[in-house]
Tab-separated table of C-alpha atoms and ligand atoms in Angstrom:
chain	number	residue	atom	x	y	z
K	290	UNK	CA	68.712	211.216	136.255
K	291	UNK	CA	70.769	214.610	135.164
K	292	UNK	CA	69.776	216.502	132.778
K	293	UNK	CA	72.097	218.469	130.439
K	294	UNK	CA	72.950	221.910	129.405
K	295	UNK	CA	73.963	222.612	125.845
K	296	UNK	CA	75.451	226.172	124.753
K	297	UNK	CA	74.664	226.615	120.762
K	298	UNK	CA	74.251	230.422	120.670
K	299	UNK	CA	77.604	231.225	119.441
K	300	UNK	CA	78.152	232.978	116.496
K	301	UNK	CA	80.350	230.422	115.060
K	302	UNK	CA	82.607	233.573	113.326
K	303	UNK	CA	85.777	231.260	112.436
K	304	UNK	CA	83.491	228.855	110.356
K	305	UNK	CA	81.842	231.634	108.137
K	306	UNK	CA	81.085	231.533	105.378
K	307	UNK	CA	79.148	227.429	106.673
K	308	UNK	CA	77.370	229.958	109.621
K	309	UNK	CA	75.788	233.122	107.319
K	310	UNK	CA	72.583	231.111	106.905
K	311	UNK	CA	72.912	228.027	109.475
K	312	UNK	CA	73.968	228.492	113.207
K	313	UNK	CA	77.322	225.674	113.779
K	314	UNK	CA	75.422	223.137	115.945
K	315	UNK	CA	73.096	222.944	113.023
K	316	UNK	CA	75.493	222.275	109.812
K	317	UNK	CA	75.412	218.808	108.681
K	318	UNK	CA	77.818	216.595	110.107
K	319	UNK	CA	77.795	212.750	108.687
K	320	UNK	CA	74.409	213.631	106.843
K	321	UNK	CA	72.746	214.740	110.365
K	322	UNK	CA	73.021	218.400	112.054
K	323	UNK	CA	76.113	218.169	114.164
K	324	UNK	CA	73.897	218.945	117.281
K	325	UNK	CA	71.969	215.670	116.715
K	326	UNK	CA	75.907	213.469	117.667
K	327	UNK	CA	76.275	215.653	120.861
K	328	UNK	CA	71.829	214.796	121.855
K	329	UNK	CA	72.729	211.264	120.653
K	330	UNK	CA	74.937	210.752	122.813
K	331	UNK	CA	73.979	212.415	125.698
K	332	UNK	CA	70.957	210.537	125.527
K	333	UNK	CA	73.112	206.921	125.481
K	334	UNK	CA	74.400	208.191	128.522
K	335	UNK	CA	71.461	208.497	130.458
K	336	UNK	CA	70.681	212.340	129.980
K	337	UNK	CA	66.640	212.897	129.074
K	338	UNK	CA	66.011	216.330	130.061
K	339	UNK	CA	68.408	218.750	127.374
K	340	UNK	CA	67.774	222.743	127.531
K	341	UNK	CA	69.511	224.263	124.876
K	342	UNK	CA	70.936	228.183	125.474
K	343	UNK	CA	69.880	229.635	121.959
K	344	UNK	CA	71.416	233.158	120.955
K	345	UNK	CA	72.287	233.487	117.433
K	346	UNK	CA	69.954	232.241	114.539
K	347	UNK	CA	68.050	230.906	117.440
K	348	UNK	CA	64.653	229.949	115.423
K	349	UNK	CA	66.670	227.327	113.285
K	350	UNK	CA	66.201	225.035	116.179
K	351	UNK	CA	62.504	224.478	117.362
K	352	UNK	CA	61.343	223.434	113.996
K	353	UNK	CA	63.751	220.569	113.631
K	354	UNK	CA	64.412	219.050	117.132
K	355	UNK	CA	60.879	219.681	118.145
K	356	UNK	CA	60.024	218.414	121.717
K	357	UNK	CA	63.217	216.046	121.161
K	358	UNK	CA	60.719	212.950	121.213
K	359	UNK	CA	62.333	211.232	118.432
K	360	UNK	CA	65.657	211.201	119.835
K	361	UNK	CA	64.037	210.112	123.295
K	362	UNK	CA	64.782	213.347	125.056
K	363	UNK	CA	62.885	216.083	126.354
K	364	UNK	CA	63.869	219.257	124.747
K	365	UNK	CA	63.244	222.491	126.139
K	366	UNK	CA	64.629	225.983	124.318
K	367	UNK	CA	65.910	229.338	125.682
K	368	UNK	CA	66.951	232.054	123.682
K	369	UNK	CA	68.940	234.833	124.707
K	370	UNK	CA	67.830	239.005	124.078
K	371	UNK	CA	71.433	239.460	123.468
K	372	UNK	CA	73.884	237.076	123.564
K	373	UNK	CA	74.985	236.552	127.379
K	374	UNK	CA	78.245	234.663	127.131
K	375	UNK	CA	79.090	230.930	128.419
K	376	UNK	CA	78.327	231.858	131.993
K	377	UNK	CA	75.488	234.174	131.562
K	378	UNK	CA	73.683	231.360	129.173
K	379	UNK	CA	74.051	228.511	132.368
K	380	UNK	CA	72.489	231.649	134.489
K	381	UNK	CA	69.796	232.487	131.935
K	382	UNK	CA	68.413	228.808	132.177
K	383	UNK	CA	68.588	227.841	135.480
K	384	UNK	CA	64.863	227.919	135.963
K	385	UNK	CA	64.310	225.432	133.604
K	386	UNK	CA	66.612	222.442	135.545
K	387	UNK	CA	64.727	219.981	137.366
K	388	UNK	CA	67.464	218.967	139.910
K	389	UNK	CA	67.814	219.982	143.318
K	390	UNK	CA	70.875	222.245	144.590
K	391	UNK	CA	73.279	219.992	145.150
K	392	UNK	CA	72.623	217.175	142.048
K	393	UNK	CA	75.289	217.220	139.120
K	394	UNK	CA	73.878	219.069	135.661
K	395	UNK	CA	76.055	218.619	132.669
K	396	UNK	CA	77.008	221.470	130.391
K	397	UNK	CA	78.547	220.924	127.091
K	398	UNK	CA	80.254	223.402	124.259
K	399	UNK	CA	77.913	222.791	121.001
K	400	UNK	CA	80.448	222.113	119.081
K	401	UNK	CA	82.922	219.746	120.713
K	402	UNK	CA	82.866	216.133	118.879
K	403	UNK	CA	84.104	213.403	121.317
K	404	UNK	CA	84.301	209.948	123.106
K	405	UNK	CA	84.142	211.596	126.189
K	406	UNK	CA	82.966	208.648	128.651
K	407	UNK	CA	80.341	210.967	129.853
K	408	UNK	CA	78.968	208.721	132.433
K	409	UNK	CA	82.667	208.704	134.147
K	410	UNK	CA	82.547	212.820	134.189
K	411	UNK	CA	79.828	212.640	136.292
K	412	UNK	CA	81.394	209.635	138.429
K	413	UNK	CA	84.187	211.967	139.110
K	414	UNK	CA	81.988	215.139	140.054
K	415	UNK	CA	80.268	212.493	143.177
K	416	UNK	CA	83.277	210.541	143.987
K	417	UNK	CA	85.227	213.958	144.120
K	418	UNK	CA	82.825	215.819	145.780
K	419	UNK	CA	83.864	218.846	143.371
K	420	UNK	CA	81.787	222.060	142.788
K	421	UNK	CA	82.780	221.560	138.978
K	422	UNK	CA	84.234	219.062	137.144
K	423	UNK	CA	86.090	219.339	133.782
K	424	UNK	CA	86.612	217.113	130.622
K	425	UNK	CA	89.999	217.984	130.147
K	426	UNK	CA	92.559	217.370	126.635
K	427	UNK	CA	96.283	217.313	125.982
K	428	UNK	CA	96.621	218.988	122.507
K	429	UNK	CA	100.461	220.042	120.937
K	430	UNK	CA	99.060	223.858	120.579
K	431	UNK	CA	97.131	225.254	123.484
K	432	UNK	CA	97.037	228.857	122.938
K	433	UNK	CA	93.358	228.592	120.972
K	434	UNK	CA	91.564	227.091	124.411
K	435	UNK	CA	91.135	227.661	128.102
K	436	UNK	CA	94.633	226.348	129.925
K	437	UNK	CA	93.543	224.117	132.848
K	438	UNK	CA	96.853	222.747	135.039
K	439	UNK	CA	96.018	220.310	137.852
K	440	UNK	CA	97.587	219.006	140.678
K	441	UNK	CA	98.398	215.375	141.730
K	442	UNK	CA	94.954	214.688	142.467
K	443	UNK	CA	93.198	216.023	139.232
K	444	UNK	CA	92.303	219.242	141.285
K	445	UNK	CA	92.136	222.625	139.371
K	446	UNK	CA	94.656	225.043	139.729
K	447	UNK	CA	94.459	227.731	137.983
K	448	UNK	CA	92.220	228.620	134.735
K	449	UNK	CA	93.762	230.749	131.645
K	450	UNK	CA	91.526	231.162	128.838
K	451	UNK	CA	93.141	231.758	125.563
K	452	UNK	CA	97.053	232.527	127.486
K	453	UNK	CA	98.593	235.787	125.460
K	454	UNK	CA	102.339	235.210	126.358
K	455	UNK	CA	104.635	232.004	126.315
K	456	UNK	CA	104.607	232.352	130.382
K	457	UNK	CA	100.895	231.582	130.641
K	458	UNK	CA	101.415	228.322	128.735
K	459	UNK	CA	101.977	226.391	131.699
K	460	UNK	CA	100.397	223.278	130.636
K	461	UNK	CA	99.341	221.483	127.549
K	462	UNK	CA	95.884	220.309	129.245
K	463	UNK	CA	93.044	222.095	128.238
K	464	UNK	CA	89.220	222.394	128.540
K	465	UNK	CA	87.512	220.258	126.524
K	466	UNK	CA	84.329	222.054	127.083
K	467	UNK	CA	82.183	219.675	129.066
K	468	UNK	CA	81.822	219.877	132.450
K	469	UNK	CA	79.488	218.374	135.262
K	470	UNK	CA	78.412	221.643	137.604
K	471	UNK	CA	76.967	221.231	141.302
K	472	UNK	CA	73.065	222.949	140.611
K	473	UNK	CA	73.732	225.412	143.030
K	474	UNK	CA	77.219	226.827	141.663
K	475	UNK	CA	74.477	227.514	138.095
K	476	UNK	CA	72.185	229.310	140.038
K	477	UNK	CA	74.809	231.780	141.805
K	478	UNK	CA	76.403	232.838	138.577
K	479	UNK	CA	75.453	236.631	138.130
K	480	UNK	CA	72.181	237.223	135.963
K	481	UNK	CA	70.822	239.758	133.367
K	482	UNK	CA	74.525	240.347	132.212
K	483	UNK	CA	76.978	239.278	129.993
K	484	UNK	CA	79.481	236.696	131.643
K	485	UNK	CA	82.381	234.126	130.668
K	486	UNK	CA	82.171	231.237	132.192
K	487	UNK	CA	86.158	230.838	130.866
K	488	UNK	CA	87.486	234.083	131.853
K	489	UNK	CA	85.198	235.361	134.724
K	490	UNK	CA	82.890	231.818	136.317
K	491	UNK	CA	86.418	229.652	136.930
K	492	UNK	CA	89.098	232.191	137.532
K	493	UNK	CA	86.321	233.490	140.717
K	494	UNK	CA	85.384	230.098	141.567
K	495	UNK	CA	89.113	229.229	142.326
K	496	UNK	CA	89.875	232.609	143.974
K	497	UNK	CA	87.174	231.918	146.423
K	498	UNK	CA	88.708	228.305	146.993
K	499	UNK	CA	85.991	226.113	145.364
K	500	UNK	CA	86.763	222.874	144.138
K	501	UNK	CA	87.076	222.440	140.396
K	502	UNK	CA	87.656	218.750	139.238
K	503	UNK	CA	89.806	217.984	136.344
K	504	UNK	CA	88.827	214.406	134.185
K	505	UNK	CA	92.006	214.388	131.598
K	506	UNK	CA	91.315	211.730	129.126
K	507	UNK	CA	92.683	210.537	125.723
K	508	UNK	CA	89.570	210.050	123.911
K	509	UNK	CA	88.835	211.363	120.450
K	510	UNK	CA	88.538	215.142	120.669
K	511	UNK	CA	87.691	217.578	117.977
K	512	UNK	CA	86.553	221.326	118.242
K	513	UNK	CA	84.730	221.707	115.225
K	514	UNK	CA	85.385	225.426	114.850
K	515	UNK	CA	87.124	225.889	112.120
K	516	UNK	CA	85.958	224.511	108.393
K	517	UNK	CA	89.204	222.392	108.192
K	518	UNK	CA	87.829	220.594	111.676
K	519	UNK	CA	84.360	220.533	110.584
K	520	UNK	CA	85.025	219.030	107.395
K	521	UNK	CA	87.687	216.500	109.730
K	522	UNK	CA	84.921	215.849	111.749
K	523	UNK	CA	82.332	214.843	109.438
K	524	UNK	CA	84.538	212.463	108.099
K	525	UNK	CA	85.580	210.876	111.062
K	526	UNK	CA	82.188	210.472	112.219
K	527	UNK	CA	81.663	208.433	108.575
K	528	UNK	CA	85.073	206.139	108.915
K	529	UNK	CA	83.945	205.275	112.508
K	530	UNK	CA	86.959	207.092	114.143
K	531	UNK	CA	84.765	209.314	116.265
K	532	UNK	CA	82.144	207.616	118.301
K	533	UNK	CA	77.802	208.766	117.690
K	534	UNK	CA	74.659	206.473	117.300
K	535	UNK	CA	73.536	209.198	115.438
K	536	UNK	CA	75.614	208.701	111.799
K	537	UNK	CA	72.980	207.351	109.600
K	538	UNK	CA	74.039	203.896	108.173
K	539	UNK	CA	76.633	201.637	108.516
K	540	UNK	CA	80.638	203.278	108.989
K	541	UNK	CA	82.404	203.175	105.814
K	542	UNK	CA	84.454	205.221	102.794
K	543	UNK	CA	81.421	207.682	102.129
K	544	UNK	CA	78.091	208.339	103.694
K	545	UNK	CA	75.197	209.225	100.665
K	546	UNK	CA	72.473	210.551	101.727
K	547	UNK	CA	69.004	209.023	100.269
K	548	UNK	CA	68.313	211.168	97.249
K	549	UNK	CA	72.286	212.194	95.964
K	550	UNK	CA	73.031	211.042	92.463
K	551	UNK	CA	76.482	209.653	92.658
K	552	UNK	CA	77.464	208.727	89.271
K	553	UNK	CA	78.693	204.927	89.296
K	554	UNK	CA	82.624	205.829	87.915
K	555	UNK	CA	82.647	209.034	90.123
K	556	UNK	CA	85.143	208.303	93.403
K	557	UNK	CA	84.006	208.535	97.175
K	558	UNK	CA	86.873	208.116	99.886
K	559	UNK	CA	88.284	209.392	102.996
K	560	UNK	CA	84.682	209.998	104.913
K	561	UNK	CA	83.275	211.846	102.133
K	562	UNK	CA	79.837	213.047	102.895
K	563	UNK	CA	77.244	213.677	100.079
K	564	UNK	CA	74.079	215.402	100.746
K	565	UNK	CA	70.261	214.863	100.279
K	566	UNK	CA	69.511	216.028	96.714
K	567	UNK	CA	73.249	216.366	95.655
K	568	UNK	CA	74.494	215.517	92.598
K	569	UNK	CA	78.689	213.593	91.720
K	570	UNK	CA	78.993	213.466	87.789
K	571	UNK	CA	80.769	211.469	85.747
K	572	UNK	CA	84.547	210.843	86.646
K	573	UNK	CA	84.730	213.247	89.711
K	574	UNK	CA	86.859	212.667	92.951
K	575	UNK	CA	85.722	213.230	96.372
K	576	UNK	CA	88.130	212.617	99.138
K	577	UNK	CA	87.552	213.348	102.948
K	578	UNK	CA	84.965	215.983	102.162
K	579	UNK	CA	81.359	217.140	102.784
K	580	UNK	CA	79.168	218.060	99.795
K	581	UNK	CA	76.021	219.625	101.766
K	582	UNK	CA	72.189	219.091	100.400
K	583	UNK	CA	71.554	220.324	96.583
K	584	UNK	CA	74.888	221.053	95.525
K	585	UNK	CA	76.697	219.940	92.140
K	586	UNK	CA	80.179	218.538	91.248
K	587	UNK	CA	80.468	218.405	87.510
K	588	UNK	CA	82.233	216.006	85.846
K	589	UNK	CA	86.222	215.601	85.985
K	590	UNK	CA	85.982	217.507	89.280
K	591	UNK	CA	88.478	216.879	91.986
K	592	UNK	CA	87.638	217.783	95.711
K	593	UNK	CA	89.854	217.387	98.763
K	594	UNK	CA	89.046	218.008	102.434
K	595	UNK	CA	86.702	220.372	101.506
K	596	UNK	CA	83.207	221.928	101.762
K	597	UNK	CA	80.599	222.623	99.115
K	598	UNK	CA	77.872	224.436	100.786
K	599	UNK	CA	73.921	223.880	99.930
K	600	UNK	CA	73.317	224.396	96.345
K	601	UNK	CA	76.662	225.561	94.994
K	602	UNK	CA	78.558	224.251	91.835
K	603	UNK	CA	82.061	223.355	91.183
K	604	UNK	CA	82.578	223.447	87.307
K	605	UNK	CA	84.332	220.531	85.451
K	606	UNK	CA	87.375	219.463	85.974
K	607	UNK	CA	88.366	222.175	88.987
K	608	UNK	CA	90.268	220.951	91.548
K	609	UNK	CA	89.490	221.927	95.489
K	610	UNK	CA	92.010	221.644	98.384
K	611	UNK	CA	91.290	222.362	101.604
K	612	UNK	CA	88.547	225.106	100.356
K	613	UNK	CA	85.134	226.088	101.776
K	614	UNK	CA	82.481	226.860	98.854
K	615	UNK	CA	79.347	229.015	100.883
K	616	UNK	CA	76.127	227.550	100.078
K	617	UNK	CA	74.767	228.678	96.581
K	618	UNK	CA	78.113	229.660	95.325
K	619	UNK	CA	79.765	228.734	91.613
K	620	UNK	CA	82.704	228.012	90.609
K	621	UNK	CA	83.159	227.529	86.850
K	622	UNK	CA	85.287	224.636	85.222
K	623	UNK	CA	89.063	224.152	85.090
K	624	UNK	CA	89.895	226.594	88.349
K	625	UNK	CA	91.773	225.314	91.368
K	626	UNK	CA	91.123	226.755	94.851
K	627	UNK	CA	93.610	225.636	97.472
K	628	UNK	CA	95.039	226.522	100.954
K	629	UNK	CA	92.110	227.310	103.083
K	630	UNK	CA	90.650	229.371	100.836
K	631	UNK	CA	86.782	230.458	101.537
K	632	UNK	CA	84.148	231.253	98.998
K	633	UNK	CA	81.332	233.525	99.845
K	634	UNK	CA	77.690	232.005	99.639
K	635	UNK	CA	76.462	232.922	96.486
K	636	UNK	CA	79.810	233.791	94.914
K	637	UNK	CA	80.196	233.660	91.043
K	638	UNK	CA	83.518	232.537	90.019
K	639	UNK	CA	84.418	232.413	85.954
K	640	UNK	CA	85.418	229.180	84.226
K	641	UNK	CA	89.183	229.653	84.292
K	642	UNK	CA	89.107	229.312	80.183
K	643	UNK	CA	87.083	232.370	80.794
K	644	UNK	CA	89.294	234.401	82.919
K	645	UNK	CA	92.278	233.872	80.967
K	646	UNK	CA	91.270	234.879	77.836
K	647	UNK	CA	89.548	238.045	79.568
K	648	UNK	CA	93.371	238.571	81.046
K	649	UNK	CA	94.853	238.953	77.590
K	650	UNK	CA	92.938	241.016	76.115
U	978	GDD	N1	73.861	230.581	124.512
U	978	GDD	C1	75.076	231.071	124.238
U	978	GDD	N2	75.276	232.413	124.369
U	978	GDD	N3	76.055	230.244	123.834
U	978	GDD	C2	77.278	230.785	123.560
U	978	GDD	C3	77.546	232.152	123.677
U	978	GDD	C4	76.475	233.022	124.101
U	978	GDD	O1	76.609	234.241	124.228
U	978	GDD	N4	78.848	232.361	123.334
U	978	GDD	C5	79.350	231.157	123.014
U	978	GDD	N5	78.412	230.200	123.151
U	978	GDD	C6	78.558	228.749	122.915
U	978	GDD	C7	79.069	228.422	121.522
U	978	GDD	O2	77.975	228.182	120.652
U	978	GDD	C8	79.882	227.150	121.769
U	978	GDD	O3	79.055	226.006	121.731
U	978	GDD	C9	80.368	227.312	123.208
U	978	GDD	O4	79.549	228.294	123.816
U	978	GDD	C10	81.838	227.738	123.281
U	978	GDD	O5	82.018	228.882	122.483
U	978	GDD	P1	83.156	228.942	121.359
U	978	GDD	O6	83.029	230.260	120.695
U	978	GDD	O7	83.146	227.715	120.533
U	978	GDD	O8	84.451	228.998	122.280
U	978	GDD	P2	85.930	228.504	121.962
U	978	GDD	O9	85.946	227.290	121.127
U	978	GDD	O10	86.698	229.679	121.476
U	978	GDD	O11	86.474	228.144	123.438
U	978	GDD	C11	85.728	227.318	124.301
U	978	GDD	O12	85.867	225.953	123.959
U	978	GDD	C12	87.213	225.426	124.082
U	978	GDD	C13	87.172	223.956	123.721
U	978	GDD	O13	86.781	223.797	122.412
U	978	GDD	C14	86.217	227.568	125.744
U	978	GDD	O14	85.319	226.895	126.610
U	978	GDD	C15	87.657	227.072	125.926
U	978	GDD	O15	88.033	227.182	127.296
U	978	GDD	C16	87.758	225.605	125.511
U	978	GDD	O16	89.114	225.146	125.607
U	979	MG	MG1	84.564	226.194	120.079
């Protein structure tokens, strides 16, 4: 049986304000925490024994996965003094793995949402007799991930993590952030220090002639990093695009959560997830977005691609494109908020009647 790996301790920076109070693997994600897809499905795949490498907001964790009985896994948790990078977080759990030196332990990035055939990874690893093997992607920008070319035979060739000049982009293939690792290769990575499993593990690996495995596949692939992706995500995950046994309900337009009030002309589309608790008034449209647990859209209201975090209000009749509302934040009626834009948790933001009139005086 092989057991799995998962890295959550990241700090999950680019998807602030979502990460001030909740740790990325933990936002909600079709109604569940978006760690809950990646256990899923390991756990469809064979995988029972999970140790997740904790760092940041690490406590968040334990209390809701528990032992990992209800998903049909065993769960076991180690959190990190200070964070110790990719690399350092395989190291600082080794003891925990059950396998012997030379069976296959997966590893996966908490925050990667894909079909990754995960059962072929690992039937690549044996039948290539690789140290490592890699899920690898073809995306049209690479310059945001690790570069991995390969050569005729799927074999590693070189590793670039996050290539600085046009000459490094050699290839549009890139690390999809699960991998299948030979035990042993865990157990020699450095420990009690910082290391990158990206920019230090691979690179040395290769320059000492290992063999590192590349899987390139055309599944659905998603690094939910950003808000835009997270919010892409979620939504996917409710239309059925992106593959979990873990999205509560059948697939359709919108996912409500037991316990939303969704008034009955108010408009769900696109994925739309509304959470536990949440309330859709009267007339309000709510396209391909994510309204997490507690929070409000008033009447009139018009959200796009968006996120409203825990708790927060959007006034009547304002309009949200492509914004991210922190959790307890409020934004008064008639304003529009467009572009990427990010509100702070807790924010207070003036009816736009409001403003104005304060303008012209
Ligand atoms: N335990 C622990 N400790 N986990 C960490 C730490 C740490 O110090 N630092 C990062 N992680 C976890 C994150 O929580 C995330 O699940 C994973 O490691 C990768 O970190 P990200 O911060 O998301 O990295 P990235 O998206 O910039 O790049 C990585 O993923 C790309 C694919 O999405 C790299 O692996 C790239 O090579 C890859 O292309
Ligand atoms: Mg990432």
């Amino acid at each position: 049986m092989t057991e799995a790996i998962l890295l959550v301790g990241g700090k999950g920076t680019r998807l602030r304000p979502l990460t001030v109070n909740t740790p990325k693997p933990m936002v909600p994600a079709a109604g569940v925490p978006f760690l809950t897809h990646q256990l899923a499905r390991a756990r469809a795949a064979g995988v029972e024994h999970v140790v997740l490498a904790t760092s940041y907001l690490a406590e968040v964790f334990e209390p809701y996965f528990g032992d990992g009985s209800a998903l049909g896994l065993q769960l076991e948790y180690v959190t990190e003094r200070e964070p110790l990078g990719t690399g350092g977080a395989l190291r600082n759990v080794a003891s925990r793995l059950h396998s012997a030196p030379g069976d296959p332990v997966l590893v996966f990035n908490g925050d990667i949402l894909t079909g990754l055939d995960i059962a072929a990874l690992v039937g690549t690893h044996r039948t290539s007799g690789a140290d490592v093997s890699l899920h690898l992607t073809r995306v049209p920008d690479p310059r945001a991930f690790g570069l991995v070319p390969t050569d005729g035979s799927g074999r590693v060739t070189a590793f670039l993590e996050k290539p600085q000049t046009p000459e490094e982009i050699v290839t549009d293939q890139i690390n999809a952030g699960a991998y299948v690792f030979t035990r042993s290769v865990i157990d020699a990575i450095p420990g009690g220090r910082p290391v990158s499993v990206e920019r230090e593990t691979f690179p040395g690996l290769l320059a000492e002639g290992a063999h590192l495995q590349g899987m390139v596949d055309s599944t659905y692939w998603l690094d939910l990093g950003t808000p835009h992706a997270f919010v892409r995500g979620s939504a996917d995950l409710v239309l059925g695009r992106a593959p979990s046994p873990a999205v509560p309900g059948r697939h359709g337009e919108h996912l409500v959560v037991a316990g939303a009030d969704v008034a009955p002309d108010a408009k769900l589309t696109g994925g739309t997830v509304v959470g536990a608790g949440a309330r859709i008034g009267p007339g309000a449209e709510v396209e391909g977005s994510t309204v997490l647990e507690g929070a409000v859209v008033e009447p009139g209201a018009v959200v796009r691609e968006s996120l409203v975090g825990a708790g927060a209000r959007i006034g009547e009749r304002t309009v949200l494109d492509r914004a991210v509302i922190g959790d307890g934040a409020d934004v008064g009626a008639d304003n529009e908020l467009r572009d990427g834009i990010r509100i702070w948790c807790d924010a207070r933001i003036p009816a736009a009647s409001v403003r104005f009139s304060a303008d012209c005086t």
